[in-house]
XYZ file of C-alpha atoms in Angstrom:
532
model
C 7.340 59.745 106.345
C 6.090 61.522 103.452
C 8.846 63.303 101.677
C 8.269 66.969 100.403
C 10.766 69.202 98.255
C 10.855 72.683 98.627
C 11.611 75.093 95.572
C 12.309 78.501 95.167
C 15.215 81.111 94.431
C 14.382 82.992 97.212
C 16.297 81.486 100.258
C 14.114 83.713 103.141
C 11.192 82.052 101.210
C 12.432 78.373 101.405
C 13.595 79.184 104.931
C 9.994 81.128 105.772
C 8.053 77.504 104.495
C 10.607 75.670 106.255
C 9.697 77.191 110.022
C 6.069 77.573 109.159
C 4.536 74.258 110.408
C 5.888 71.431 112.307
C 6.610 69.408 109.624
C 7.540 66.291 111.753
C 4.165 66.303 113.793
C 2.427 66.070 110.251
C 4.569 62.959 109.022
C 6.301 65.334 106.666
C 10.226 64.425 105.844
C 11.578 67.536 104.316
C 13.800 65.913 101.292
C 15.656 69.113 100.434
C 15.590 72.572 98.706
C 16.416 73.712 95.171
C 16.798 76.990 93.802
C 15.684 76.293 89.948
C 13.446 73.518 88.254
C 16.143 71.585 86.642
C 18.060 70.942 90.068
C 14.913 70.172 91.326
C 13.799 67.596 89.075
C 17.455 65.588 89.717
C 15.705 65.414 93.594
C 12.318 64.675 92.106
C 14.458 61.507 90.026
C 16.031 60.724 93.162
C 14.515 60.975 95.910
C 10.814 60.641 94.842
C 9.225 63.295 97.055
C 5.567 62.648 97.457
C 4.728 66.503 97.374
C 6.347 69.842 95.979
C 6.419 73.475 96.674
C 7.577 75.528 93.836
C 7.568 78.850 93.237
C 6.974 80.135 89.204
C 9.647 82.399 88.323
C 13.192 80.797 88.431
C 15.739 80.583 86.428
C 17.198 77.687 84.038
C 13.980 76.217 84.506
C 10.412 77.633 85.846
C 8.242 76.247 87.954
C 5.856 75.192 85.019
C 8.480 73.670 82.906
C 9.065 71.290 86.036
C 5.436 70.410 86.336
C 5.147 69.915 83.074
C 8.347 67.552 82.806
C 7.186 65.577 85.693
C 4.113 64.549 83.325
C 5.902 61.874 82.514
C 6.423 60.410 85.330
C 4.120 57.220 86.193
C 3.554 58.945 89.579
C 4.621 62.423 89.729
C 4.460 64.269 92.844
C 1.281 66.474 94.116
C 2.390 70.157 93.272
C 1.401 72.938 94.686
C 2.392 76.524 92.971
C 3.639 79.902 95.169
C 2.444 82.716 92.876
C 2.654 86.444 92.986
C -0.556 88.463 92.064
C 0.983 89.609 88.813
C 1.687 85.535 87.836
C -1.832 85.234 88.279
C -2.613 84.346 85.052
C -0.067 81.725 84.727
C -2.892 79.883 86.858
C -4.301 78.870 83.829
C -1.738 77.092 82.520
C -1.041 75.281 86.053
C -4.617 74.542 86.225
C -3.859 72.152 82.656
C -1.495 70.486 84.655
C -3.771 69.445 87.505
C -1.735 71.691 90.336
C -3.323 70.543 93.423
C -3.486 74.428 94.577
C -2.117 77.378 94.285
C -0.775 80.019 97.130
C -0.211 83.738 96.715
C 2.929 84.568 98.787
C 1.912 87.942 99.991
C -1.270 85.968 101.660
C 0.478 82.944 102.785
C 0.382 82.198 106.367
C 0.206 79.234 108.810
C -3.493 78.296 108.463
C -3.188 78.688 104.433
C 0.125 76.346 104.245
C -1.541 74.434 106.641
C -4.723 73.521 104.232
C -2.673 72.870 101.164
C -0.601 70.119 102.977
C -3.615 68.535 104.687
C -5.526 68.313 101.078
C -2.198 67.041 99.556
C -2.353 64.558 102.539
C -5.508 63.771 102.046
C -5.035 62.601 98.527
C -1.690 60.404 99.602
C -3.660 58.726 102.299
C -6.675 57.847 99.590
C -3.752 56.348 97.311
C -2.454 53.882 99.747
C -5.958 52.800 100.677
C -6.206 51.900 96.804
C -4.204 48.414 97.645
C -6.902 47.622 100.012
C -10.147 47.803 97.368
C -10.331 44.559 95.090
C -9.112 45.279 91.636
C -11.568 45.161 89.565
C -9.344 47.174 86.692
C -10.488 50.323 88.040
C -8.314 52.530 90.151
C -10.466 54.234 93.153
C -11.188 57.547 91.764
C -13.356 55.694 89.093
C -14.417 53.329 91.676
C -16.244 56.145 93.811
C -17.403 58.056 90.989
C -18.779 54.696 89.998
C -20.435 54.940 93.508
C -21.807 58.398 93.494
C -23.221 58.482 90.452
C -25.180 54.970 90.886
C -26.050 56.687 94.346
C -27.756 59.940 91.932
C -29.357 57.490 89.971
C -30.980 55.877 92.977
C -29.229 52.151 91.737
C -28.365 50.936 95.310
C -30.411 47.451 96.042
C -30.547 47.624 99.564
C -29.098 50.065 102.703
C -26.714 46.555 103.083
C -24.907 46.821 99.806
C -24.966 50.603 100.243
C -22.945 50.666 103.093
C -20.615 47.953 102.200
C -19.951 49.876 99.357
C -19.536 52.835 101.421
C -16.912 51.232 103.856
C -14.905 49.251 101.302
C -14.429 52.759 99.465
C -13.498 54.813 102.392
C -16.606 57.305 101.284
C -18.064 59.031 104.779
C -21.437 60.551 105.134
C -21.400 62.823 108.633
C -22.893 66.262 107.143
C -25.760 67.604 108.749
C -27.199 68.174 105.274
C -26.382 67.440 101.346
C -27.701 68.662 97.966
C -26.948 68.034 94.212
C -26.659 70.570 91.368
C -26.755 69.614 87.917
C -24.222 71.919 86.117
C -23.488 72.889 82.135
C -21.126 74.237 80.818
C -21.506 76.411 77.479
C -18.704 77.624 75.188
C -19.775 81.329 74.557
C -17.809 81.204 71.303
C -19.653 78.445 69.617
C -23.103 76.923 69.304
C -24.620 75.523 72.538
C -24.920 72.134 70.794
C -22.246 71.257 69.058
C -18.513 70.332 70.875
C -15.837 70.451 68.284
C -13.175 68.287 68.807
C -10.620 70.932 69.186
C -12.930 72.099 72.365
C -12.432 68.815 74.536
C -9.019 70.345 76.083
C -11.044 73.422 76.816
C -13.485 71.684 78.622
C -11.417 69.378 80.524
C -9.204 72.514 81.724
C -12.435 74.253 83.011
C -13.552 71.212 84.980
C -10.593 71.376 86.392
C -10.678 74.962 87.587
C -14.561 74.137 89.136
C -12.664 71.144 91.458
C -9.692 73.919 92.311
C -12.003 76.761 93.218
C -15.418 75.407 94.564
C -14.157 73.265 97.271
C -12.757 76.647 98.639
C -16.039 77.879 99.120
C -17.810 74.075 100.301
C -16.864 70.831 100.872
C -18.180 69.237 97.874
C -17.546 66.044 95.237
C -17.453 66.836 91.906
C -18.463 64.159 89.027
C -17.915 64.995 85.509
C -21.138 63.475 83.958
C -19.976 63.869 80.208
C -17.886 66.633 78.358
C -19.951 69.067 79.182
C -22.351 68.328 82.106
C -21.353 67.887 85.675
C -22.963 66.991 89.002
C -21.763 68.478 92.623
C -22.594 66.475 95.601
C -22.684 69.553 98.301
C -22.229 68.795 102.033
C -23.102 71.248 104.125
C -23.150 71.714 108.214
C -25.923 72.380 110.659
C -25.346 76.081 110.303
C -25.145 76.169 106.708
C -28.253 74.331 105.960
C -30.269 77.206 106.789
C -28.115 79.919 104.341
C -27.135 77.517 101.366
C -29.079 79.069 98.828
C -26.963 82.179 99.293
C -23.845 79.816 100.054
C -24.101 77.835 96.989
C -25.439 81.062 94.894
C -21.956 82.619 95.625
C -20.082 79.309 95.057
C -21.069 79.401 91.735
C -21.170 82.097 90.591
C -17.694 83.471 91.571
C -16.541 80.407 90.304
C -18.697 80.864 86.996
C -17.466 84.561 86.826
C -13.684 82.809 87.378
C -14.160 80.277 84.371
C -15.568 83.013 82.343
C -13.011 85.296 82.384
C -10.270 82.821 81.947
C -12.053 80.572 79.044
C -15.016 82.385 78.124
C -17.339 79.213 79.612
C -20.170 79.979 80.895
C -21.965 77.696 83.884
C -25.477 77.066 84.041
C -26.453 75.179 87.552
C -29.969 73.967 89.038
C -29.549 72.628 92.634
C -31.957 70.158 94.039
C -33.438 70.284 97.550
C -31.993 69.813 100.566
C -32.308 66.309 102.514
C -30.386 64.919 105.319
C -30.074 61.282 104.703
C -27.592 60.751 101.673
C -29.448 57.522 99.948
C -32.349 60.863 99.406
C -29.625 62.261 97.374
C -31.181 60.916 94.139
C -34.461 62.803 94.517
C -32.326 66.147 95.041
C -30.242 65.088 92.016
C -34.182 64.340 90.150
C -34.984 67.642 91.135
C -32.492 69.721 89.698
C -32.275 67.626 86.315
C -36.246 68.035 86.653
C -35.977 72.156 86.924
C -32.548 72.746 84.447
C -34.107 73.802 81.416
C -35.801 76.224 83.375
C -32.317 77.896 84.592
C -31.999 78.410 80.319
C -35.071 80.602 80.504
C -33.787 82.319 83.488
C -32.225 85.565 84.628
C -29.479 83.789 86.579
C -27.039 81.378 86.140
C -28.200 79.583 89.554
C -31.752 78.050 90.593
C -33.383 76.065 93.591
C -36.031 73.042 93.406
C -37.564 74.632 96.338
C -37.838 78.272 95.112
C -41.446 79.857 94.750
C -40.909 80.199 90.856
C -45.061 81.176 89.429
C -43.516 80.561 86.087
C -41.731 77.284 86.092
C -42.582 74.579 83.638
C -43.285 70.941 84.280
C -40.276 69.068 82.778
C -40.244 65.733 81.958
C -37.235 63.604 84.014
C -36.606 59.828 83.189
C -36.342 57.617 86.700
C -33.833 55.689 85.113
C -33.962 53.463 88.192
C -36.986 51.548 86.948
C -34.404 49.530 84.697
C -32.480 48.867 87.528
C -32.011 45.182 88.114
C -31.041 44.628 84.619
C -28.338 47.951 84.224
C -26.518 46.198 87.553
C -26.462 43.290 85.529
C -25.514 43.950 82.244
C -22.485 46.388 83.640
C -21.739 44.262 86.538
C -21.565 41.375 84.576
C -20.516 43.103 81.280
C -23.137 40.627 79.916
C -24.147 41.605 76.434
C -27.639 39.979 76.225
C -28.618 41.928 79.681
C -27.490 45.444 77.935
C -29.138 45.153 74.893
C -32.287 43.434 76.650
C -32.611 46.874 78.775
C -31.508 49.092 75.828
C -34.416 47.683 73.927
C -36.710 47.835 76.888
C -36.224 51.897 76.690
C -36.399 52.289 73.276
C -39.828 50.098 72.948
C -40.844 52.690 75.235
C -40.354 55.697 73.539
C -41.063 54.300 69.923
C -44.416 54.143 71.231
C -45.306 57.392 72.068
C -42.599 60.060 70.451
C -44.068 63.443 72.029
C -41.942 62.726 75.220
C -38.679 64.340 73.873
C -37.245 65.477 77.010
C -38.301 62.297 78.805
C -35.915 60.529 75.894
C -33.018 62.986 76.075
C -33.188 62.691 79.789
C -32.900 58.404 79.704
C -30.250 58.510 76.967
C -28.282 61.036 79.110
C -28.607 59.163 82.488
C -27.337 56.074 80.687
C -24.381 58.260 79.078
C -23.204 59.157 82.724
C -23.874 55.421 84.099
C -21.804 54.343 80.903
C -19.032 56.806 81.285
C -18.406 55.582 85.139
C -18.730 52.026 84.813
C -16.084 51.481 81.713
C -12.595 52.270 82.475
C -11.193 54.583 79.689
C -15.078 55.618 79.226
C -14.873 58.716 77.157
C -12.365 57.420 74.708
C -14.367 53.813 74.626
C -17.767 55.898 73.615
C -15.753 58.137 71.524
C -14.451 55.052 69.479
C -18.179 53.364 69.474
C -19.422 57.446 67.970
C -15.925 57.786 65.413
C -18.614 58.501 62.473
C -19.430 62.324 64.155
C -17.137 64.968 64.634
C -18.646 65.724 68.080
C -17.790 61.906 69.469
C -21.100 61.016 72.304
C -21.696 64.354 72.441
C -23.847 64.188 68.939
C -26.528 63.121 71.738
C -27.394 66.738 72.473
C -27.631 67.389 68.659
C -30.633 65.521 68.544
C -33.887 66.983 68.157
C -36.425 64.461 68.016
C -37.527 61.036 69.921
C -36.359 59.231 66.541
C -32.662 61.144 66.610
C -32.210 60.303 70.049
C -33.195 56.527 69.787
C -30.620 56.126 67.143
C -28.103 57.271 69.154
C -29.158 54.915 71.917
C -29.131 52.411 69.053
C -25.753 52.955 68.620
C -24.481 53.271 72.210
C -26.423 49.471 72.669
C -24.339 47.820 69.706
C -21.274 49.458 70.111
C -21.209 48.735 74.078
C -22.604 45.032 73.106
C -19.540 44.164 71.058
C -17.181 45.866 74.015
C -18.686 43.312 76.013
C -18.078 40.311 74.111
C -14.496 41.094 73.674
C -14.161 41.910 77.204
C -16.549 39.292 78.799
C -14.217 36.598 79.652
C -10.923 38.653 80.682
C -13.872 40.672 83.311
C -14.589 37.227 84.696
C -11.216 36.082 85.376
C -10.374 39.571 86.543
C -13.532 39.572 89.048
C -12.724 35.954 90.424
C -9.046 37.199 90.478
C -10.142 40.036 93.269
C -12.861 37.818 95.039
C -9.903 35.073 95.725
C -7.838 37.882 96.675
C -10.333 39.874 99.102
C -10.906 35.796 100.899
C -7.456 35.478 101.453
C -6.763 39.347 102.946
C -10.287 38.902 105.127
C -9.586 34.907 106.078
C -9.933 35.866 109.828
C -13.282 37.454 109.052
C -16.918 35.642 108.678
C -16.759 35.367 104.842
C -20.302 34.974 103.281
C -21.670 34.716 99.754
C -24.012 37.480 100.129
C -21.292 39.562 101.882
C -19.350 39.018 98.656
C -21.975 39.909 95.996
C -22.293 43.571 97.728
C -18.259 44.383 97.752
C -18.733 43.235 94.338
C -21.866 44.458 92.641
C -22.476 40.902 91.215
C -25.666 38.842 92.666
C -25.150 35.986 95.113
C -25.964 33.435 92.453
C -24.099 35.243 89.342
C -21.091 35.221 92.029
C -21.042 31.498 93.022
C -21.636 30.152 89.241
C -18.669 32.374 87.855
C -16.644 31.307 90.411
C -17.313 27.574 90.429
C -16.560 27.758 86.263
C -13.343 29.988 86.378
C -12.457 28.428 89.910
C -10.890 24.768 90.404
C -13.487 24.413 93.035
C -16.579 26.276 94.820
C -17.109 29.587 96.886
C -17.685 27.654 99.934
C -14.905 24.932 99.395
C -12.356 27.711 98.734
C -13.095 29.746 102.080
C -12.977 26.596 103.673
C -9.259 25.664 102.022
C -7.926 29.477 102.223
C -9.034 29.283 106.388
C -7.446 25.569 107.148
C -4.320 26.785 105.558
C -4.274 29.595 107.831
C -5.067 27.823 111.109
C -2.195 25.544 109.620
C 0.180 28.091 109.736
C -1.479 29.002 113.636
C -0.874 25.358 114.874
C 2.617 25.198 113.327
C 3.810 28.213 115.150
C 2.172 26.687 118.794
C 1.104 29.665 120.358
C -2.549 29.352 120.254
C -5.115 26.457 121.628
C -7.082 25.332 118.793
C -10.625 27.107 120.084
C -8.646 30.479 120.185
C -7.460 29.862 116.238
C -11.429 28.811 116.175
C -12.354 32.083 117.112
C -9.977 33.979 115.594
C -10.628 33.004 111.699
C -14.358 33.336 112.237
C -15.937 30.089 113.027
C -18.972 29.420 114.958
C -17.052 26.639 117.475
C -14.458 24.828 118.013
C -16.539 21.664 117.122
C -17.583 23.304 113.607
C -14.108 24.300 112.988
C -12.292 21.093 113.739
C -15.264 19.391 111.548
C -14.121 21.644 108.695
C -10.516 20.905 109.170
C -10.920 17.527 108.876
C -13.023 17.308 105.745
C -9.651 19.307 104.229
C -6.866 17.883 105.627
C -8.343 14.048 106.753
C -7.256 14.706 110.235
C -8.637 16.503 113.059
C -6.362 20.086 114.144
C -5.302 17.368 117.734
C -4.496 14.554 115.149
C -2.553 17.524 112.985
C -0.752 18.860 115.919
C 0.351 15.346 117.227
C 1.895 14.215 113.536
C 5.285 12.631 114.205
């Protein structure tokens, strides 16, 4: 049962929550009340309650002094924040903290309660499917952003390994519909190019309000690109397909009107057109990066792809997925010759012919965003490789010519080439580490080399090589051993005939698997079974 705590110095408000939804039918333990922040915290320390309700206003200690004391915590608990309209603008602060929503008690009813504890629940239910994904040092919000934005960037080798990848993360595609926008966001109180240091908090806080308030209006995934660029997967129904200019034009800007009031950032957005199959998703996302600068130009803060605009310009948009093959390599493998073979590749290009600015900005960029999801700790790894400017990675969009923006790729390739190296050989024993581990949770399953390389990202032949030199034997020999030693366990126990054990650990036939059991253990399962 998940455990929620309930906090508030009202007691008709506690009891009100209490009687407001069947908390049993929803797996929902309630692990007890408190009346102030500091007696709730001794719960929080004891009882570990996967979810609180707390109002703002209490005494000893207010509801954001307990969220922000639970900080600390190596797992605190989902919060969500009862407000009253004039705590309103506490909602800022709350929004720093990562609330997961926020209710306003003269509007709170069933339905309302109801869609804040099925979000919260959401989010639990994504956790515990984390232990099922092989770690490959990333946790599985970086996996699927990982995902989505090699899915923008059209970097998917075949439907196979897309929907492997799609299964193994738990990511669903049943919308009638789906479009990208390409958002930025602009400090009003300081130059549109630079991004002081001092500004990164800012930023971070208003990403955060777009997650809290746009999903009210859409279902949506949001994908923070770089510190000041972000990209909004849109799902939409049946219905909504035919309205979601108007749809997404009010998503926006009410939630652009929200962030400007609150932080003075303003949003810029360009939405791509509309398809219906999701691996189309990276034209869409083409399309708006291919229209933006025309949204600069613009009267509003919100444009289409497939708007009748006379005056438009033809923009320049790098298809980054030309470089494909080797970027799967060189990340997948965190192989430094690959990356610096590719980087090389794109800036031969562009020395060549230097009038194709935008075509330069847009390749660094693209690479920025594929860099930023693929390294764990990304921001603060690119951030360490760009320590010589005050604006970090984000000197990229100071650059005004084909030669400035090459130098920063220059950069970005040498400082990413020495992560590498360091890295290379803990990545390998960390990837084998998860491969063993995802044979021995799937040994009932048909386990294939192929099948591997797509959970993994890593080619068939990359796959078997690193595992035969970090392994004390090969791919096929360890399935084999990992299976017998199963069906071992199976003919200990007596309960199955040796074709059902057959069957169930994936084998072709009995013949094939007794065969295989043989070459392993030097006797056949009968021989096995019949040991004095």
């Amino acid at each position: 049962m998940v455990q929620l705590l309930i906090v508030d110095d009202e007691p008709l408000v506690q009891i009100g929550i209490r009687s407001m939804l069947n908390w049993e039918s929803m797996g929902i333990e309630i692990a007890g009340t408190a009346t102030n922040g500091r007696q709730a915290y001794d719960i929080i320390l004891e009882k570990h309650p996967e979810i609180v309700i707390t109002d703002i206003k209490m005494p000893i200690m207010d509801g954001m002094q307990l969220i922000e004391k639970c900080q600390s915590q190596e797992h605190p608990p989902l919060f969500i924040l009862l407000t009253s309209y004039e705590e309103f603008a506490l909602v800022k602060q709350a929004i720093s903290y990562q609330v997961l929503d926020y209710l306003v008690k003269l509007e709170l009813t069933e339905d309302v309660l109801n869609a804040a504890i099925q979000k919260a629940l959401g989010i639990l239910e994504k956790e515990r499917k984390q232990a099922a994904i092989p770690e490959t040092g990333s946790d599985l919000s970086l996996l699927q952003d990982n995902f989505y934005i090699r899915l923008l960037l059209n970097l998917f080798e075949t439907e196979e390994q897309f929907a492997t990848q799609c299964d193994l993360l738990s990511v669903r595609f049943t919308a009638a519909g789906y479009t990208v926008a390409y958002l930025e966001m602009q400090n009003t109180r300081q130059s549109a190019s630079a991004v002081a240091s001092s500004d990164i908090t800012l930023y971070r806080s208003s990403y955060q309000m777009i997650r809290n308030l746009i999903v009210k209006y859409v279902p949506c995934r949001i994908l923070f690109l770089d510190t000041t660029h972000l990209a909004i997967i849109f799902s939409l129904t049946k219905e909504q397909t035919g309205s979601y200019h108007q749809l997404l034009t009010d998503a926006l800007t009410q939630t652009g009107d929200m962030l400007y009031n609150y932080y003075s950032i303003r949003i810029l957005a360009s939405v791509g057109s509309l398809v219906e199959n999701p691996r189309d998703l990276s034209a869409a996302y083409s399309d708006a990066r291919q229209i933006f600068p025309d949204v600069r130009q613009s009267d509003s803060a919100v444009i289409f792809a497939d708007e009748d605009n006379p005056a438009r310009e033809e923009h320049n948009v790098f298809n980054i997925a030309i470089f494909k093959d080797e970027l799967q390599k060189a990340f997948n493998e965190y192989d430094p010759e690959a990356l610096s073979a590719v980087f090389h590749d794109i800036i031969d290009l562009f020395s060549n012919d230097k009038r194709h600015y935008s075509q330069a900005l847009s390749a660094a960029s693209n690479v920025l965003h594929l860099t930023l999801s693929c390294l764990s700790n990304g921001e603060e790894q690119l951030n360490q490789i760009f320590s010589d400017s005050a604006n970090g990675y984000n000197c990229l969009y100071e650059a005004e010519t084909v030669p400035q923006v090459l130098s920063w790729m220059t950069v970005l390739c040498d400082g990413l080439c020495r992560l590498f190296s360091e890295h290379n050989k803990d990545y390998k024993n960390r990837t084998i580490s998860a491969v063993k581990k995802y044979i021995i949770e799937h040994v009932d399953e048909k386990i294939t080399l192929n099948q591997l390389s797509d959970v993994f990202n890593i080619s068939p032949n990359y796959l078997s090589i690193l595992f035969s030199k970090y392994n004390d034997m090969g791919f096929i020999d360890y399935v084999n051993h990992a299976k017998i030693e199963c069906a071992k366990e199976m003919l200990d126990e007596g309960t199955l005939k040796i074709y059902e054990i057959s069957d169930k650990l994936g084998y072709e036939s009995a013949f094939y698997f007794s065969r295989v059991f043989k070459k392993v253990e030097g006797v056949s399962p009968r021989d096995y079974i019949n040991r004095t």
